[in-house]
Amino acid sequence: MNQIISQNGQNQAGGMKELISFRIGAQEFCVDIMAIREIRGWTAATALPQSPSFVKGVINLRGAVLPIVDLASRLGFESTEASDRNVIIVAQIGEQVVGLLVDAVSDILTVTDDVIQPTPDVASETAKSFIRGLIAMDGRMISLIGLDRVLPDMELEAA
Amino acid sequence: MDPLAAIRETFFQECEEQLAELESGLLAMEGGDQDPETINAVFRAVHSIKGGAGAFSLEALIRFAHVFETALDEMRSGRLAPSNDVLKSMLRAADVLADLVRAAHAGDEAEHPGAATLAEELRTMSGAAGAEDESEEDWGDFEFQPMAVAVEGAEAPAAAPAGFKVAFKPRADLYAKANEAALLLRELTRLGHAEVELDAHDVPPLNEIDPEAAYLSWTVTLTGDADETSIREVFEFVDGDCELEVTPLGGSAESEGGEPAFDLSSLLARVQGDAPAEAAPEAPVEAFEPVAPPPPAPVVAPVVAAAPPPAAPPAAANETAAEGQAAGGPRKTEAGATIRVDLDRVDRLIDLVGELVINQAVLAQRVMEAGLARASAVAMGLDELEQLTREIQDSVMAIRAQPVKSVFQRMPRLVREVAAMTGKPVRLVTEGEGTEVDKTVIERLADPLTHMIRNAIDHGLENPEKRAAAGKPAEGVVKLSAAHRSGRIVIEVSDDGGGINRERVKGIAIEKGLISAEATLSDEEIDNLIFMPGFSTAAEVSDISGRGVGMDVVRRSIQALGGRITISSRPGKGSTFTMSLPLTLAVLDGMVVSVNNQTLVAPITAIVETLQPKAEDVHSLGGHARVISIRGGFVPLIDVGMALGYRNEPLPATQGVALLIEGEGGARAALLCDAIQGQRQVVIKSLEANYRQVPGVAAATILGDGRVALILDIDTIVTVSRGDMRKAG
């Protein structure tokens, strides 16, 4: 178990971590709550030309231009047909603020680091680059997502 | 930032101001300004830098500033005539001083290559002017005669310990410059064992006290190894603002002990009107207590620090306390009342006001949608709100506006350097330095201007022989001017050189494959060739302008600011580069258009005209490539929806509206949109802050309905649509 703790890096106050969990289709995911700035309803986004398919566009967040990433599409699932029932999780990734389009926010989990199990060795590159660990809870599986790779790679795609 | 670092930062900021003052003063003198206030201002600038440098122990800076100051003092006192040669050396000295300040700011301890020789030059100058003055310790402001220190001290009775008696009487000026006697005395106590004695004889009754005057004096008996020089060093920065006497102990004995010390009770008694003021002598205060300053000092010092003495000219009120400390006297009255504000705060305010404007627009739209009459109280209140928000926006934008002076004043030095390198005598004339423009614009102007001025001297001006042959004065003139013109700032760089050699320019362009040999070009088009990437007219790459960056880089940086650059040239008379720039980078006048249900904004500065394409004017060149004929000429017709990937099939030209635009280098194109919604001033929002650059999109903005609209990057759209065929050719 020590190995897992070191893999997860930060050891917050006695190894306790707060995670926010959300649904995309039938799957459950979670992210570190410290990265989350706010949660808001869906508003129509302005499409951006020449952008990857998972970038839904940009919206106005109190004067700032906020890109919206369709997390389902980003993780390799069917892209979301956004409606009023969808939710945008506004997250801070490094210096940037990004909106993540998900189906619904479900819960706040308080877990210790040792609950987070390492991602099994699967072939999917997508899984490898986004999923930082798995949490088993009440018979459900919740994947912990690392946000640092969510935005498209600047160096690769910058014109 | 810790407090000392903050003070240090302020010092360097002020140094920049002093350096600017120094240079403009010297230039004014070079131009024949005889006003003694000018030389005083120049002198004060150097003096202040030296003073501040002393506080931070910047040795190299102090040494050079001192020599410089000495020379300036000679000039100030009239012993050194401000001849042209002298002023030229002084200007070079100012450049070196600026280098030293910057080196000190960067923490660079390396020896400045030119400093030593120039210091020698200055020393020779001041030495030649005032041979009697050889003292290294002449700090310019001396008003007391240095004592002839006899070695009597050594003959003092063996019982008496080595030491000095220091008589120190501050003048009001000392406090006015925010110096503090207590600190000086504390400094003195560090040199050895000190007995400090206060003389409060001169303190008048309370009702007669002038809070800004100085009444106290001290006698310090200092024993220890300290020598006279180190004692005098303590008072280095209050030179001239105090009476100071340093006598070796055991020398002439005078006024021992028996002086009355400050006695508050007797003073109070005097105020109450009785009791003759005869205070009883008191024992000297044992070992001066550094934390508790002598009684009246806290009254005097803070008052002075907070408010300037009423006697001082009103301008003094504008000085910050720190300046008051450093400056050798009241500064020129032209400095307005200013405060320093962190740029981030201003930008935050501008952002907020931008949001306010958007919110106000959203609100207005909602009210309209709600079907309220235009004359209703709500609608009228909204109108007033709109006016107010616009006014607030304008005022906030004005905070960021600064005179172009800050970039113009870097140019004289550049001109001197380039003139020296090329051996061409050059005079720089500047105009409209007070023209205001956004700070960011100013900052980003420095590089293109530097490059253009270098070019003007290196390529524009002929050498003196050619000038003589052409009947022009040997000294070339480079003119730099700024002016406001219809909501933009126009900056011109012109020279009175030979103008553009069109034959040669065309030859080079053909040789480099930039144009075909058969191309017929107008004079204007030839002139504009120098902006082409990969064009450089210098036959041999020179040190000055041939640094791998050409005029194309200049043009790109001007365009990045939303500006345009044009050239006009007359053979034998010279060339003029004209740059037109927006006053601010925060707002933009835009044409709001819709394309495939998306709302887009096109910068109005690029739009020449709008037109409704007629079927007979549009011709297909195969594929999706189309041209439109406008008054006999053909320009490419670009479908914006296609260029941005919003649709795959081009819009039939007759169903849309075309914006005729002039992009990079005057190339024209027609952008086909679905419809025009209107013209609006929009607040520019960065797309890169949270995302990244998108090809074809310059930035984003927020419209009245609260939605994000993209601002078109017209040049990229034109370039992308041109495809690879033109890029390769």
Short mmCIF file of C-alpha atoms in Angstrom, two decimals, chain B residues 521-683:
data_model
loop_
_atom_site.label_atom_id
_atom_site.label_comp_id
_atom_site.label_asym_id
_atom_site.label_seq_id
_atom_site.Cartn_x
_atom_site.Cartn_y
_atom_site.Cartn_z
CA LEU B 521 5.34 47.83 -60.13
CA SER B 522 4.31 51.29 -59.11
CA ASP B 523 6.77 53.36 -57.08
CA GLU B 524 4.68 52.71 -54.02
CA GLU B 525 4.74 48.98 -54.58
CA ILE B 526 8.50 49.05 -54.97
CA ASP B 527 8.87 50.97 -51.74
CA ASN B 528 6.73 48.39 -50.01
CA LEU B 529 9.04 45.61 -51.18
CA ILE B 530 11.36 46.41 -48.30
CA PHE B 531 8.71 44.96 -45.98
CA MET B 532 8.93 41.58 -47.70
CA PRO B 533 10.38 38.80 -45.60
CA GLY B 534 13.90 37.98 -46.66
CA PHE B 535 14.64 41.41 -48.06
CA SER B 536 17.69 43.32 -46.91
CA THR B 537 19.19 46.15 -48.90
CA ALA B 538 22.49 46.45 -47.12
CA ALA B 539 25.08 45.34 -49.66
CA GLU B 540 27.20 44.05 -46.83
CA VAL B 541 25.50 43.05 -43.64
CA SER B 542 26.44 45.80 -41.23
CA ASP B 543 26.74 45.59 -37.51
CA ILE B 544 23.99 48.08 -36.97
CA SER B 545 20.95 47.12 -38.91
CA GLY B 546 21.93 43.81 -40.39
CA ARG B 547 21.03 41.67 -37.44
CA GLY B 548 18.94 39.20 -39.29
CA VAL B 549 15.77 41.14 -38.66
CA GLY B 550 14.40 43.12 -41.52
CA MET B 551 11.58 45.54 -42.00
CA ASP B 552 9.23 42.57 -42.26
CA VAL B 553 9.75 41.97 -38.55
CA VAL B 554 9.01 45.61 -37.86
CA ARG B 555 5.84 45.36 -39.88
CA ARG B 556 4.79 42.19 -38.11
CA SER B 557 5.25 43.71 -34.68
CA ILE B 558 3.26 46.76 -35.71
CA GLN B 559 0.50 44.57 -37.09
CA ALA B 560 0.49 42.50 -33.94
CA LEU B 561 -0.49 45.72 -32.19
CA GLY B 562 -3.36 46.21 -34.60
CA GLY B 563 -1.44 48.87 -36.46
CA ARG B 564 -0.27 49.54 -39.97
CA ILE B 565 2.96 50.82 -41.35
CA THR B 566 3.46 52.60 -44.61
CA ILE B 567 6.42 54.20 -46.29
CA SER B 568 6.69 57.20 -48.52
CA SER B 569 9.93 58.16 -50.11
CA ARG B 570 11.17 60.91 -52.34
CA PRO B 571 14.47 60.40 -54.13
CA GLY B 572 17.10 62.75 -52.79
CA LYS B 573 14.80 64.10 -50.10
CA GLY B 574 14.42 61.22 -47.71
CA SER B 575 11.93 58.63 -46.53
CA THR B 576 9.11 58.66 -44.02
CA PHE B 577 7.75 55.61 -42.25
CA THR B 578 4.28 56.17 -40.87
CA MET B 579 2.79 53.89 -38.26
CA SER B 580 -0.82 54.11 -37.27
CA LEU B 581 -1.71 52.31 -34.06
CA PRO B 582 -4.81 51.86 -31.92
CA LEU B 583 -4.81 53.83 -28.68
CA THR B 584 -5.59 50.78 -26.64
CA LEU B 585 -5.38 47.06 -27.00
CA ALA B 586 -8.35 46.42 -24.75
CA VAL B 587 -11.16 47.48 -27.07
CA LEU B 588 -11.64 47.25 -30.76
CA ASP B 589 -14.09 48.66 -33.25
CA GLY B 590 -15.62 45.71 -34.94
CA MET B 591 -18.06 44.78 -37.65
CA VAL B 592 -20.35 42.11 -36.26
CA VAL B 593 -21.20 39.55 -38.93
CA SER B 594 -22.86 36.18 -38.95
CA VAL B 595 -21.46 33.14 -40.68
CA ASN B 596 -23.28 29.83 -40.61
CA ASN B 597 -25.27 30.90 -37.51
CA GLN B 598 -22.07 31.90 -35.72
CA THR B 599 -21.51 35.49 -34.74
CA LEU B 600 -18.07 36.79 -35.62
CA VAL B 601 -16.37 40.16 -35.32
CA ALA B 602 -14.11 41.61 -38.01
CA PRO B 603 -11.78 44.45 -36.98
CA ILE B 604 -13.05 47.55 -38.70
CA THR B 605 -9.57 48.94 -39.28
CA ALA B 606 -8.95 46.28 -41.89
CA ILE B 607 -12.24 46.78 -43.72
CA VAL B 608 -12.13 49.05 -46.73
CA GLU B 609 -15.74 48.69 -47.81
CA THR B 610 -18.64 46.26 -47.77
CA LEU B 611 -20.53 45.20 -50.85
CA GLN B 612 -23.26 42.93 -52.11
CA PRO B 613 -21.65 40.65 -54.70
CA LYS B 614 -23.46 40.48 -58.03
CA ALA B 615 -23.53 37.19 -59.90
CA GLU B 616 -21.76 38.63 -62.92
CA ASP B 617 -18.86 39.95 -60.85
CA VAL B 618 -17.94 36.60 -59.31
CA HIS B 619 -15.79 34.25 -61.34
CA SER B 620 -14.72 30.76 -60.46
CA LEU B 621 -11.09 29.77 -60.90
CA GLY B 622 -11.77 26.09 -60.44
CA GLY B 623 -12.34 24.20 -57.22
CA HIS B 624 -13.65 26.55 -54.58
CA ALA B 625 -11.35 29.36 -55.64
CA ARG B 626 -13.30 32.44 -56.68
CA VAL B 627 -12.45 35.98 -57.49
CA ILE B 628 -14.67 39.00 -57.50
CA SER B 629 -14.16 41.95 -59.77
CA ILE B 630 -14.32 45.27 -58.02
CA ARG B 631 -14.09 48.33 -60.22
CA GLY B 632 -12.12 46.50 -62.83
CA GLY B 633 -9.67 44.73 -60.51
CA PHE B 634 -9.87 41.14 -59.35
CA VAL B 635 -9.53 40.18 -55.71
CA PRO B 636 -9.87 36.72 -54.21
CA LEU B 637 -13.26 36.00 -52.67
CA ILE B 638 -12.86 34.04 -49.46
CA ASP B 639 -15.74 32.22 -47.82
CA VAL B 640 -15.20 32.80 -44.10
CA GLY B 641 -17.35 29.80 -43.19
CA MET B 642 -15.17 27.55 -45.29
CA ALA B 643 -11.92 29.10 -44.08
CA LEU B 644 -12.92 28.46 -40.46
CA GLY B 645 -14.31 25.01 -41.20
CA TYR B 646 -17.91 25.91 -40.29
CA ARG B 647 -19.20 24.53 -43.59
CA ASN B 648 -17.92 22.40 -46.41
CA GLU B 649 -19.84 23.89 -49.31
CA PRO B 650 -19.20 27.51 -50.23
CA LEU B 651 -22.02 29.97 -49.82
CA PRO B 652 -23.36 31.21 -53.16
CA ALA B 653 -21.81 34.64 -53.46
CA THR B 654 -25.07 36.40 -54.17
CA GLN B 655 -26.59 35.19 -50.90
CA GLY B 656 -23.94 36.82 -48.76
CA VAL B 657 -22.22 40.10 -48.08
CA ALA B 658 -18.58 40.69 -48.91
CA LEU B 659 -16.20 42.69 -46.76
CA LEU B 660 -13.41 44.13 -48.84
CA ILE B 661 -10.38 44.07 -46.58
CA GLU B 662 -6.83 45.18 -46.87
CA GLY B 663 -4.48 42.85 -45.09
CA GLU B 664 -0.77 42.47 -44.73
CA GLY B 665 1.19 44.66 -47.08
CA GLY B 666 -1.87 46.11 -48.71
CA ALA B 667 -3.02 42.82 -50.22
CA ARG B 668 -6.76 42.96 -50.77
CA ALA B 669 -9.32 40.24 -50.43
CA ALA B 670 -13.08 39.99 -50.12
CA LEU B 671 -14.44 38.02 -47.19
CA LEU B 672 -17.81 36.47 -47.81
CA CYS B 673 -20.17 36.37 -44.80
CA ASP B 674 -23.85 35.52 -44.48
CA ALA B 675 -24.97 38.85 -43.13
CA ILE B 676 -23.81 41.98 -41.35
CA GLN B 677 -25.35 42.58 -37.94
CA GLY B 678 -23.84 45.92 -37.16
CA GLN B 679 -20.89 47.86 -35.96
CA ARG B 680 -19.87 47.78 -32.32
CA GLN B 681 -17.02 48.51 -29.97
CA VAL B 682 -16.04 45.24 -28.35
CA VAL B 683 -13.84 44.40 -25.38
#
